[in-house]
Amino acid sequence: MAELDLKSAINAISDVIENRPRSLREFDQIYMKAGDMVMQSEFVARWSDGKRLSFIGDGDAISVCVAYLKKRGIINYGPSQITVFDFDERIVSAVKRFADREALENLGSELYNCLDVFAGPNDFDCFYTNPPWGASNDGESVKVFMQRGMEATSYRGEGMVVIADDPDLTWPKRVLAKVQQFGIENGFFVQKMMPWLHSYHLDDAPDLRSCNLIFKAVSDEVKIFDSSAIDAKDRLENFYGKENAPRVRYVREKKTLGYGKAHDDEYSLELLES
Amino acid sequence: MGNLIVPGQGVLFMKVGTHARESLEDIIERKTREIEESSFALWGYGGSTCHPQTMVQPFARDYHRQGGRIYLVMEPMESKHFAEPVRADELSVDGIKWEPIPKPINVKGSRYALVIQNLRKEEFDLPLDRTEVALGNSMGAPGGKYINGRVDKACLRILDEHHGPDRRVHIGLVADIVEPFAVYVRNKID
Ligand SMILES: C[S@@+](CC[C@H](N)C(=O)[O-])C[C@H]1O[C@@H](n2cnc3c(N)ncnc32)[C@H](O)[C@@H]1O
């Protein structure tokens, strides 16, 4: 960590940020700030070194940063394989586009809504999720994303859950307790908690931070399980905030020419007089 | 008149900019005409501290179900900034189904709008330290601490008593927030 070339790392993260679609607040897409992405990506790469890593939702594009920092030689460790599962086709395509352009062979992405059956693969060693934080549902939305992460590892791996943490507010503490309890009920224990770490482009709570909550399975035996769709009303009714149950299976990308360029309807050209 | 300041009452606090070009009285007159013609007006706003779907609608529905309502309470302030004069022409309650905004109603330069009636001048102090954020990511945060340089709007609930110093803001403009409470607005997409 001490040897991280900060300038190169920030410039690499900046390439990733350029490639990210704009966030949709309605689905809790709230992007992490650049400085925190640098530190988080380095940490995730170290944590998952040599392992197969799945991301359950990744608007932040930590997955891409992790793969790219290694490819650029800014760090010399990182996961052997990364797959992003997200229900937003714009995010899925952004990952693919970046992986293609930079020849990141070990980075892939799949369109997947975590309310649907998780069809695998189930042989990941670890999972990472930064889910909807569950202020209005006592962490139920966190548990849904985490469940899919645990399924991706067949309940025998490790997981990093990135959720709200605040010294003053009550709801993040309630969610943290529920989520830890959920992990324990599913055969995991909390290996590490890194409190009050990351900031976000979150204008309704600019000071709210998130923590890394790291789980590890008690047993390293593969668990046989059936993945099933999640449709219980009490798990869904406040999924994206109070009284905001999911209604969308996928966010579809409208294909445009010139991805990432300013939209034609944002400006007009006033010519120099000749 | 401070009869909105009762424990349990919900208010949506924001600032309202007045310009040399348009005074508070002018704004009230213009919006009241819209309400007379269409039975409601749209009050445009931006930022996501009061997102229509995840914040304002569930907040207002809570009160509506119990036969009550929430109020828009605004602190007037001088503003040098003029909103982009682009009129939105469609509105949506859920971000999926869009409909035209009735002709007499104007909402400009914003992505969200509150649905209001009975816009009126009312002067009283809102004791921010006797409120808390009612829902969302900052739920439970004391209003006096929450409203600061970076955050200038909030869905607040009035509490029984003060927490912390007695910070007040002066309200000069009030409206009823009525069904469907808050909407997305946009320019027509062809
Ligand atoms: C919920 S957001 C959490 C905030 C995080 N900082 C971010 O913006 O990525 C994380 C990711 O989950 C994705 N997501 C939201 N709902 C989903 C669902 N039902 N299934 C799969 N992914 C989902 C979003 O598209 C986003 O990329």
PDB file of N, CA, C and O and ligand atoms in Angstrom, chain A residues 27-32 56-61 85-88 91 112-115 130-133 145 200 239-240 246 248-249, ligand 1:
ATOM      1  N   PHE A  27     -32.956   4.095  -8.278  1.00  0.00           N
ATOM      2  CA  PHE A  27     -32.561   2.712  -7.976  1.00  0.00           C
ATOM      3  C   PHE A  27     -31.357   2.689  -7.047  1.00  0.00           C
ATOM      4  O   PHE A  27     -30.572   1.751  -7.047  1.00  0.00           O
ATOM      5  N   ASP A  28     -31.217   3.761  -6.302  1.00  0.00           N
ATOM      6  CA  ASP A  28     -30.150   3.834  -5.318  1.00  0.00           C
ATOM      7  C   ASP A  28     -28.761   3.788  -5.932  1.00  0.00           C
ATOM      8  O   ASP A  28     -27.820   3.332  -5.294  1.00  0.00           O
ATOM      9  N   GLN A  29     -28.639   4.222  -7.169  1.00  0.00           N
ATOM     10  CA  GLN A  29     -27.293   4.379  -7.728  1.00  0.00           C
ATOM     11  C   GLN A  29     -26.748   5.698  -7.204  1.00  0.00           C
ATOM     12  O   GLN A  29     -27.251   6.762  -7.546  1.00  0.00           O
ATOM     13  N   ILE A  30     -25.773   5.595  -6.344  1.00  0.00           N
ATOM     14  CA  ILE A  30     -25.189   6.770  -5.699  1.00  0.00           C
ATOM     15  C   ILE A  30     -23.688   6.516  -5.703  1.00  0.00           C
ATOM     16  O   ILE A  30     -23.219   5.621  -5.008  1.00  0.00           O
ATOM     17  N   TYR A  31     -22.954   7.253  -6.505  1.00  0.00           N
ATOM     18  CA  TYR A  31     -21.573   6.866  -6.742  1.00  0.00           C
ATOM     19  C   TYR A  31     -20.606   7.334  -5.653  1.00  0.00           C
ATOM     20  O   TYR A  31     -20.707   8.429  -5.120  1.00  0.00           O
ATOM     21  N   MET A  32     -19.653   6.463  -5.403  1.00  0.00           N
ATOM     22  CA  MET A  32     -18.610   6.730  -4.419  1.00  0.00           C
ATOM     23  C   MET A  32     -17.679   7.806  -4.969  1.00  0.00           C
ATOM     24  O   MET A  32     -17.476   7.918  -6.171  1.00  0.00           O
ATOM     25  N   ILE A  56     -22.173  -8.156  -6.763  1.00  0.00           N
ATOM     26  CA  ILE A  56     -23.630  -8.126  -6.880  1.00  0.00           C
ATOM     27  C   ILE A  56     -24.024  -6.652  -6.924  1.00  0.00           C
ATOM     28  O   ILE A  56     -24.135  -5.998  -5.892  1.00  0.00           O
ATOM     29  N   GLY A  57     -24.207  -6.126  -8.122  1.00  0.00           N
ATOM     30  CA  GLY A  57     -24.441  -4.691  -8.339  1.00  0.00           C
ATOM     31  C   GLY A  57     -23.115  -3.960  -8.213  1.00  0.00           C
ATOM     32  O   GLY A  57     -22.346  -4.234  -7.294  1.00  0.00           O
ATOM     33  N   ASP A  58     -22.811  -3.091  -9.173  1.00  0.00           N
ATOM     34  CA  ASP A  58     -21.573  -2.319  -9.028  1.00  0.00           C
ATOM     35  C   ASP A  58     -21.594  -1.044  -9.872  1.00  0.00           C
ATOM     36  O   ASP A  58     -20.791  -0.889 -10.786  1.00  0.00           O
ATOM     37  N   GLY A  59     -22.495  -0.147  -9.556  1.00  0.00           N
ATOM     38  CA  GLY A  59     -22.542   1.137 -10.247  1.00  0.00           C
ATOM     39  C   GLY A  59     -21.246   1.909 -10.054  1.00  0.00           C
ATOM     40  O   GLY A  59     -20.762   2.598 -10.957  1.00  0.00           O
ATOM     41  N   ASP A  60     -20.653   1.796  -8.877  1.00  0.00           N
ATOM     42  CA  ASP A  60     -19.410   2.505  -8.576  1.00  0.00           C
ATOM     43  C   ASP A  60     -18.283   2.131  -9.535  1.00  0.00           C
ATOM     44  O   ASP A  60     -17.379   2.907  -9.769  1.00  0.00           O
ATOM     45  N   ALA A  61     -18.322   0.911 -10.043  1.00  0.00           N
ATOM     46  CA  ALA A  61     -17.281   0.388 -10.937  1.00  0.00           C
ATOM     47  C   ALA A  61     -15.970   0.094 -10.200  1.00  0.00           C
ATOM     48  O   ALA A  61     -14.880   0.227 -10.748  1.00  0.00           O
ATOM     49  N   PHE A  85     -22.555  -8.625 -11.700  1.00  0.00           N
ATOM     50  CA  PHE A  85     -23.977  -8.885 -11.969  1.00  0.00           C
ATOM     51  C   PHE A  85     -24.735  -7.610 -11.634  1.00  0.00           C
ATOM     52  O   PHE A  85     -24.686  -7.150 -10.485  1.00  0.00           O
ATOM     53  N   ASP A  86     -25.421  -7.037 -12.611  1.00  0.00           N
ATOM     54  CA  ASP A  86     -26.163  -5.804 -12.347  1.00  0.00           C
ATOM     55  C   ASP A  86     -27.400  -5.776 -13.228  1.00  0.00           C
ATOM     56  O   ASP A  86     -27.395  -6.331 -14.334  1.00  0.00           O
ATOM     57  N   PHE A  87     -28.458  -5.127 -12.754  1.00  0.00           N
ATOM     58  CA  PHE A  87     -29.707  -5.104 -13.539  1.00  0.00           C
ATOM     59  C   PHE A  87     -29.768  -3.911 -14.490  1.00  0.00           C
ATOM     60  O   PHE A  87     -30.745  -3.753 -15.208  1.00  0.00           O
ATOM     61  N   ASP A  88     -28.726  -3.094 -14.494  1.00  0.00           N
ATOM     62  CA  ASP A  88     -28.697  -1.924 -15.369  1.00  0.00           C
ATOM     63  C   ASP A  88     -27.791  -2.242 -16.563  1.00  0.00           C
ATOM     64  O   ASP A  88     -26.570  -2.379 -16.411  1.00  0.00           O
ATOM     65  N   ILE A  91     -24.705  -0.231 -17.137  1.00  0.00           N
ATOM     66  CA  ILE A  91     -23.542  -0.567 -16.308  1.00  0.00           C
ATOM     67  C   ILE A  91     -22.858  -1.818 -16.850  1.00  0.00           C
ATOM     68  O   ILE A  91     -21.630  -1.866 -16.996  1.00  0.00           O
ATOM     69  N   TYR A 112     -28.427  -9.025 -14.646  1.00  0.00           N
ATOM     70  CA  TYR A 112     -29.084  -9.893 -13.663  1.00  0.00           C
ATOM     71  C   TYR A 112     -29.807  -9.040 -12.635  1.00  0.00           C
ATOM     72  O   TYR A 112     -29.236  -8.080 -12.094  1.00  0.00           O
ATOM     73  N   ASN A 113     -31.055  -9.380 -12.356  1.00  0.00           N
ATOM     74  CA  ASN A 113     -31.796  -8.718 -11.284  1.00  0.00           C
ATOM     75  C   ASN A 113     -31.774  -9.633 -10.068  1.00  0.00           C
ATOM     76  O   ASN A 113     -32.176 -10.796 -10.154  1.00  0.00           O
ATOM     77  N   CYS A 114     -31.323  -9.122  -8.963  1.00  0.00           N
ATOM     78  CA  CYS A 114     -31.099  -9.987  -7.800  1.00  0.00           C
ATOM     79  C   CYS A 114     -32.394 -10.491  -7.159  1.00  0.00           C
ATOM     80  O   CYS A 114     -32.341 -11.275  -6.218  1.00  0.00           O
ATOM     81  N   LEU A 115     -33.541 -10.069  -7.682  1.00  0.00           N
ATOM     82  CA  LEU A 115     -34.786 -10.662  -7.200  1.00  0.00           C
ATOM     83  C   LEU A 115     -35.073 -11.982  -7.919  1.00  0.00           C
ATOM     84  O   LEU A 115     -35.868 -12.785  -7.461  1.00  0.00           O
ATOM     85  N   ASN A 130     -22.381  -3.449  -2.797  1.00  0.00           N
ATOM     86  CA  ASN A 130     -22.727  -2.155  -2.226  1.00  0.00           C
ATOM     87  C   ASN A 130     -24.199  -1.976  -2.583  1.00  0.00           C
ATOM     88  O   ASN A 130     -24.532  -1.454  -3.631  1.00  0.00           O
ATOM     89  N   PRO A 131     -25.085  -2.511  -1.743  1.00  0.00           N
ATOM     90  CA  PRO A 131     -26.510  -2.638  -2.085  1.00  0.00           C
ATOM     91  C   PRO A 131     -27.300  -1.375  -1.716  1.00  0.00           C
ATOM     92  O   PRO A 131     -26.713  -0.447  -1.161  1.00  0.00           O
ATOM     93  N   PRO A 132     -28.611  -1.341  -1.999  1.00  0.00           N
ATOM     94  CA  PRO A 132     -29.431  -0.276  -1.404  1.00  0.00           C
ATOM     95  C   PRO A 132     -29.350  -0.430   0.122  1.00  0.00           C
ATOM     96  O   PRO A 132     -29.488  -1.549   0.627  1.00  0.00           O
ATOM     97  N   TRP A 133     -29.137   0.649   0.818  1.00  0.00           N
ATOM     98  CA  TRP A 133     -28.713   0.549   2.216  1.00  0.00           C
ATOM     99  C   TRP A 133     -29.797   0.252   3.242  1.00  0.00           C
ATOM    100  O   TRP A 133     -29.517   0.086   4.420  1.00  0.00           O
ATOM    101  N   PHE A 145     -29.193  -8.658  -1.552  1.00  0.00           N
ATOM    102  CA  PHE A 145     -27.946  -8.624  -2.345  1.00  0.00           C
ATOM    103  C   PHE A 145     -26.906  -9.582  -1.750  1.00  0.00           C
ATOM    104  O   PHE A 145     -26.183 -10.276  -2.459  1.00  0.00           O
ATOM    105  N   TYR A 200     -19.846   9.687  -0.639  1.00  0.00           N
ATOM    106  CA  TYR A 200     -20.599   9.509  -1.887  1.00  0.00           C
ATOM    107  C   TYR A 200     -21.103  10.833  -2.434  1.00  0.00           C
ATOM    108  O   TYR A 200     -21.211  11.814  -1.706  1.00  0.00           O
ATOM    109  N   PHE A 239     -37.993  -1.521  -0.587  1.00  0.00           N
ATOM    110  CA  PHE A 239     -36.697  -1.937  -1.129  1.00  0.00           C
ATOM    111  C   PHE A 239     -35.804  -0.761  -1.523  1.00  0.00           C
ATOM    112  O   PHE A 239     -34.641  -0.675  -1.148  1.00  0.00           O
ATOM    113  N   TYR A 240     -36.341   0.158  -2.319  1.00  0.00           N
ATOM    114  CA  TYR A 240     -35.554   1.328  -2.746  1.00  0.00           C
ATOM    115  C   TYR A 240     -35.941   2.561  -1.935  1.00  0.00           C
ATOM    116  O   TYR A 240     -35.953   3.673  -2.449  1.00  0.00           O
ATOM    117  N   PRO A 246     -39.590  -2.630  -5.800  1.00  0.00           N
ATOM    118  CA  PRO A 246     -39.062  -2.734  -7.171  1.00  0.00           C
ATOM    119  C   PRO A 246     -40.191  -2.936  -8.184  1.00  0.00           C
ATOM    120  O   PRO A 246     -41.130  -3.678  -7.917  1.00  0.00           O
ATOM    121  N   VAL A 248     -39.055  -2.619 -11.693  1.00  0.00           N
ATOM    122  CA  VAL A 248     -38.289  -2.708 -12.936  1.00  0.00           C
ATOM    123  C   VAL A 248     -37.430  -3.967 -12.910  1.00  0.00           C
ATOM    124  O   VAL A 248     -36.758  -4.233 -11.912  1.00  0.00           O
ATOM    125  N   ARG A 249     -37.502  -4.764 -13.982  1.00  0.00           N
ATOM    126  CA  ARG A 249     -36.609  -5.932 -14.031  1.00  0.00           C
ATOM    127  C   ARG A 249     -35.216  -5.504 -14.481  1.00  0.00           C
ATOM    128  O   ARG A 249     -34.227  -5.850 -13.850  1.00  0.00           O
TER     129      ARG A 249
HETATM  130  C1  LIG C   1     -27.911  -0.225  -5.287  1.00  0.00           C
HETATM  131  S1  LIG C   1     -26.494   0.622  -5.886  1.00  0.00           S
HETATM  132  C2  LIG C   1     -25.764   1.099  -4.365  1.00  0.00           C
HETATM  133  C3  LIG C   1     -24.893   2.323  -4.399  1.00  0.00           C
HETATM  134  C4  LIG C   1     -23.555   2.126  -5.010  1.00  0.00           C
HETATM  135  N1  LIG C   1     -22.642   3.103  -4.488  1.00  0.00           N
HETATM  136  C5  LIG C   1     -23.637   2.281  -6.528  1.00  0.00           C
HETATM  137  O1  LIG C   1     -24.094   3.336  -6.985  1.00  0.00           O
HETATM  138  O2  LIG C   1     -23.240   1.394  -7.210  1.00  0.00           O
HETATM  139  C6  LIG C   1     -25.458  -0.656  -6.476  1.00  0.00           C
HETATM  140  C7  LIG C   1     -25.812  -1.258  -7.791  1.00  0.00           C
HETATM  141  O3  LIG C   1     -26.920  -2.118  -7.661  1.00  0.00           O
HETATM  142  C8  LIG C   1     -27.630  -2.135  -8.868  1.00  0.00           C
HETATM  143  N2  LIG C   1     -28.989  -2.616  -8.608  1.00  0.00           N
HETATM  144  C9  LIG C   1     -30.039  -1.952  -8.105  1.00  0.00           C
HETATM  145  N3  LIG C   1     -31.109  -2.753  -8.024  1.00  0.00           N
HETATM  146  C10 LIG C   1     -30.742  -3.964  -8.493  1.00  0.00           C
HETATM  147  C11 LIG C   1     -31.398  -5.203  -8.658  1.00  0.00           C
HETATM  148  N4  LIG C   1     -32.675  -5.355  -8.320  1.00  0.00           N
HETATM  149  N5  LIG C   1     -30.680  -6.236  -9.157  1.00  0.00           N
HETATM  150  C12 LIG C   1     -29.389  -6.099  -9.495  1.00  0.00           C
HETATM  151  N6  LIG C   1     -28.711  -4.946  -9.367  1.00  0.00           N
HETATM  152  C13 LIG C   1     -29.369  -3.891  -8.862  1.00  0.00           C
HETATM  153  C14 LIG C   1     -27.561  -0.712  -9.357  1.00  0.00           C
HETATM  154  O4  LIG C   1     -27.726  -0.645 -10.767  1.00  0.00           O
HETATM  155  C15 LIG C   1     -26.168  -0.273  -8.903  1.00  0.00           C
HETATM  156  O5  LIG C   1     -25.255  -0.417  -9.940  1.00  0.00           O
END
